[in-house]
Coordinates of C-alpha atoms in Angstrom, one line a residue:
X4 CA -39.7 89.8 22.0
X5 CA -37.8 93.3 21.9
X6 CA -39.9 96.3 22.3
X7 CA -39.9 100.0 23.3
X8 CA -42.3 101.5 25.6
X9 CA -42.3 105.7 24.6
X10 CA -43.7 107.6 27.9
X11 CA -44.2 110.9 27.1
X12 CA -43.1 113.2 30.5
X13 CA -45.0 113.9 33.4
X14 CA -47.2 117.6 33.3
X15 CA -45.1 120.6 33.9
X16 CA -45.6 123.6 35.2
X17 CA -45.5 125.5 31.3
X18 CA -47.9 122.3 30.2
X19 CA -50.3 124.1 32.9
X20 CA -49.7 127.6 31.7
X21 CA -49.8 126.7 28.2
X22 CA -46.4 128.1 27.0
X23 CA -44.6 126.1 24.6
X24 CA -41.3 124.1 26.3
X25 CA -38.7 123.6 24.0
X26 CA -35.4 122.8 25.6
X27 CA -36.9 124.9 28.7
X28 CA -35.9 124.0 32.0
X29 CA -39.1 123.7 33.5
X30 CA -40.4 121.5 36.6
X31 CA -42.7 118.9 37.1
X32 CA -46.0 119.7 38.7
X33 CA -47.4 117.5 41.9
X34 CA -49.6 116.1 39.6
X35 CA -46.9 115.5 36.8
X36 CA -44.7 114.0 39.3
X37 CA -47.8 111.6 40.6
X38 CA -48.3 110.6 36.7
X39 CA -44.2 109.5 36.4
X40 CA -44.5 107.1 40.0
X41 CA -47.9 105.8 38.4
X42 CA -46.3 104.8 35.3
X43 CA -43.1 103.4 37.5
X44 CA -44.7 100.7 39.4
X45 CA -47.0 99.9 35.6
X46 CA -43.7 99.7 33.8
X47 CA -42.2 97.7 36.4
X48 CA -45.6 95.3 36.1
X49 CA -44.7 94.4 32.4
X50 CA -40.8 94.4 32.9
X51 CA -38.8 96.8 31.6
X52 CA -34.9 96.0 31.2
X53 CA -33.1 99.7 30.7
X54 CA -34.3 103.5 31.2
X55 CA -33.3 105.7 28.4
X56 CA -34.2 109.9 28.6
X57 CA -34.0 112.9 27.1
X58 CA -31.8 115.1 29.2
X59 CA -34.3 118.1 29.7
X60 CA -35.0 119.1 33.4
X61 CA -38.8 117.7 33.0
X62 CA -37.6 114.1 31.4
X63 CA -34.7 113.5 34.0
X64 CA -37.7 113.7 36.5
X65 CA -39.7 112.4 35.4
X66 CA -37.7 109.2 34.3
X67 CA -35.7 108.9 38.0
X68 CA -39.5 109.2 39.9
X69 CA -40.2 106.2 37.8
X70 CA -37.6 104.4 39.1
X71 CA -38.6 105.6 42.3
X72 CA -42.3 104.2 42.0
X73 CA -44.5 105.5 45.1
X74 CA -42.0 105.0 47.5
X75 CA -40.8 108.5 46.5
X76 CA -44.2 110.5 47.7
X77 CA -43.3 110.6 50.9
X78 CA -46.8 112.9 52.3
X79 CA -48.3 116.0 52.4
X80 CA -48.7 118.4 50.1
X81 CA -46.4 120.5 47.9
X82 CA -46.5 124.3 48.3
X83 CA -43.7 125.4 46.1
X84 CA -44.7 126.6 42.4
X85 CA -44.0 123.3 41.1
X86 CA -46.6 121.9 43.2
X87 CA -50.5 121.4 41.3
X88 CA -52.8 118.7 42.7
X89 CA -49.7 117.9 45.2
X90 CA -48.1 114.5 45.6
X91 CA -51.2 111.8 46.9
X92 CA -50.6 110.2 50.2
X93 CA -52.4 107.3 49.8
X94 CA -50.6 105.5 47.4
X95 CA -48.3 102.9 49.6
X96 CA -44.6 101.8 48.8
X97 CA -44.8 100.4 45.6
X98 CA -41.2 100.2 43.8
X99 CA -40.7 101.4 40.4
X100 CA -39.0 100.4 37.3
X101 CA -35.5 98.5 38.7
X102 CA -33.6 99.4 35.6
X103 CA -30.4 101.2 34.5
X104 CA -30.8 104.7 33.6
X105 CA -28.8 106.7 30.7
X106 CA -29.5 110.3 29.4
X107 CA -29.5 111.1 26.0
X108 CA -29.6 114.9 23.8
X109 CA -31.4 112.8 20.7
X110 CA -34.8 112.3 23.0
X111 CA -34.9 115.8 23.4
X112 CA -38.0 117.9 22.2
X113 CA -37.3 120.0 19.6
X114 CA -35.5 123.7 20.2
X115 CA -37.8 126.2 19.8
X116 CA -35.5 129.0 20.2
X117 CA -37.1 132.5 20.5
X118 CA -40.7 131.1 20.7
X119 CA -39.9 129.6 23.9
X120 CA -42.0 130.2 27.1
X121 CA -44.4 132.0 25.1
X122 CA -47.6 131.0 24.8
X123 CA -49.4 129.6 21.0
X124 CA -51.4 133.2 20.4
X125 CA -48.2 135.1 21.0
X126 CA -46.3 132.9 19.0
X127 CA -49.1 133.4 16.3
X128 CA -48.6 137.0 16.3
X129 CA -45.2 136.7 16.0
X130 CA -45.0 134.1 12.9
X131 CA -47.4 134.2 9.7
X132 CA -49.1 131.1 9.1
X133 CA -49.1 129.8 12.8
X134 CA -52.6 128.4 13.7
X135 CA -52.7 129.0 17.6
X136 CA -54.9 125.7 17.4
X137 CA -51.9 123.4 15.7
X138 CA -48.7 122.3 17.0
X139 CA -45.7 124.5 16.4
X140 CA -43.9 121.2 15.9
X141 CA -45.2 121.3 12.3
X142 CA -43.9 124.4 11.1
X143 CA -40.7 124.5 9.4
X144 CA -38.5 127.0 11.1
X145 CA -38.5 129.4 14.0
X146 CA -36.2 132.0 14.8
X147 CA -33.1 131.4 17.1
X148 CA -34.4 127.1 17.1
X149 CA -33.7 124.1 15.7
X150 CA -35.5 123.6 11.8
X151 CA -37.9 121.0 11.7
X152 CA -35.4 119.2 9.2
X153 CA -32.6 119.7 11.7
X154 CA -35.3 118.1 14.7
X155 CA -36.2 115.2 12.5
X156 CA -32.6 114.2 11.7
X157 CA -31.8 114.4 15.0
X158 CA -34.4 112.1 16.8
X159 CA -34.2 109.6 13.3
X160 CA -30.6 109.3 14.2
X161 CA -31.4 108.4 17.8
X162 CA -33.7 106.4 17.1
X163 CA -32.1 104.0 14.5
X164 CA -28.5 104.0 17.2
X165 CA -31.4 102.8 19.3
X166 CA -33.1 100.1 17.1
X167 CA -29.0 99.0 16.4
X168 CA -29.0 97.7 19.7
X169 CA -31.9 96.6 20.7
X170 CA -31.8 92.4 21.9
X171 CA -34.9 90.4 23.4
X172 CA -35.6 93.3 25.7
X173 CA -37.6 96.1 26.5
X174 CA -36.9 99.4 26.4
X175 CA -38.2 102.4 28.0
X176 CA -37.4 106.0 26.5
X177 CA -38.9 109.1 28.8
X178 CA -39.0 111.8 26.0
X179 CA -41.4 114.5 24.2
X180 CA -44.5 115.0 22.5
X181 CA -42.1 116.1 19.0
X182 CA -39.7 112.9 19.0
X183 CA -42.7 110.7 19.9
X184 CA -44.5 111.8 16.8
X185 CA -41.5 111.8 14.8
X186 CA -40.7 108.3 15.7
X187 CA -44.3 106.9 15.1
X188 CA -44.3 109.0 11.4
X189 CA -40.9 107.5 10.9
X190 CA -42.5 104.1 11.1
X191 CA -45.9 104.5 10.1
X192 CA -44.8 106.4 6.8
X193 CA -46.3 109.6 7.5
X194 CA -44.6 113.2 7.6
X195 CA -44.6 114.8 11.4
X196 CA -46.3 117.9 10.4
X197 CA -49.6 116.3 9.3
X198 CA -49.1 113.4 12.6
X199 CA -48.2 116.6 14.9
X200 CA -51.5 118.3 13.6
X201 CA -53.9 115.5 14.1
X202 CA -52.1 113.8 17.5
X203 CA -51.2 115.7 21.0
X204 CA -49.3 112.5 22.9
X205 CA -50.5 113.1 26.9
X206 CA -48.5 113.2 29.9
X207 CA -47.2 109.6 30.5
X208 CA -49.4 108.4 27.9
X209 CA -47.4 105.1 26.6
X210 CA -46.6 104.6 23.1
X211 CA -45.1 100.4 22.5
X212 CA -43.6 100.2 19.8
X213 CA -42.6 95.9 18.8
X214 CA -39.3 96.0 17.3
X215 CA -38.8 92.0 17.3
X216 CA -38.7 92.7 13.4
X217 CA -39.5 95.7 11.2
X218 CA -40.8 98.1 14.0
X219 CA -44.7 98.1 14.7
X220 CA -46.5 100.5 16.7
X221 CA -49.0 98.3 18.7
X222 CA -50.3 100.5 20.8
X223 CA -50.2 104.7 21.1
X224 CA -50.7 106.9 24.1
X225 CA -52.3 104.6 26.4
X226 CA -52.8 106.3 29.7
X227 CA -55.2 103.7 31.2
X228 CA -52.6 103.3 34.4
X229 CA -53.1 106.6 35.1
X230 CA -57.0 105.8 35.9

């Protein structure tokens, strides 16, 4: 069976403050950084062959602390201002994933330019039509970013390279919230603006997608091993 497990990246410090990401350079917080050794040691539980990322700050964390697993806590709590609920103490040394890990631009989230590091009401009263409730990966361009055609093209292209060479193994792909819905509308049939509208994937909430023939999403934004 050949199959790719999508894991969303742990919370960040903007996911906390509620300012939109983009290709930000933002950090994870203790508890985002607790969420990616969690879903090391489950992803090591079902076997995972090969680690592929997006190469934003948040997703290289997020996807080396998974390889990591517990072992990485170490103790005590974090103080700096990527710290949150700080790192737990109790977890043990449990490994992570024991897989090779490769960075890629394709996983990236999509560029949103000058709307980045603000948050949804001052994007809405910057752009007509923005509902501060929706997901600004539905709308179809923003100053200074990357057009939502340009952003589905993008992550499509990455993700058919990666369905190319896929054989009898699983793959696990640390990325965002806007190539994980455009992925699952890309096989599901639906456009990403409706799919972004109705679905918000969670931190380290696992999406597996079967790819053993036509691709099959079997399961979306788990986060039961985060429990």
């Amino acid at each position: 069976m050949s199959r790719v497990l999508f894991v969303r990246h742990g919370e960040t410090t903007w996911n906390r403050e509620g300012r939109i990401q983009g290709w930000a350079s933002t950090p994870l917080t203790g508890r985002g950084r607790d969420q990616a050794r969690e879903t090391g040691v489950y992803l090591r539980s079902v076997g995972v062959d090969r680690v592929l990322s997006s190469d934003l700050r948040r997703t290289q964390e997020t996807a080396r602390l998974v390889r990591e697993g517990t072992r990485s806590a170490g103790g005590g709590r974090s103080d700096g201002p990527s710290g949150g609920e700080s790192d737990r103490q109790d977890d043990g040394d449990r490994p992570g994933v024991d897989a090779a890990l490769s960075f890629e631009q394709a996983w990236r989230e999509r560029d949103f330019g000058d709307y980045q590091g603000l948050d949804r009401a001052a994007i809405a009263d910057r752009h007509e039509g923005f509902d501060p409730t929706g997901s600004l990966v539905a709308v179809e361009s923003v100053p200074g970013g990357e057009s939502l055609d340009e952003f589905c093209r993008r992550v499509v292209a990455g993700w058919e390279s990666l369905l190319a060479c896929v054989e009898d193994e699983t793959v696990a792909v640390v990325t965002h919230g806007g190539p994980l819905r455009t992925v699952v509308a890309d096989i599901t049939g639906r456009d990403v603006p409706t799919l972004a509208r109705e679905w918000s994937p969670d931190n380290c909430g696992v999406t597996e997608v079967d790819v053993s023939g036509s691709p099959d999403v079997v399961r979306r934004d788990d986060t039961s091993h985060l429990a």
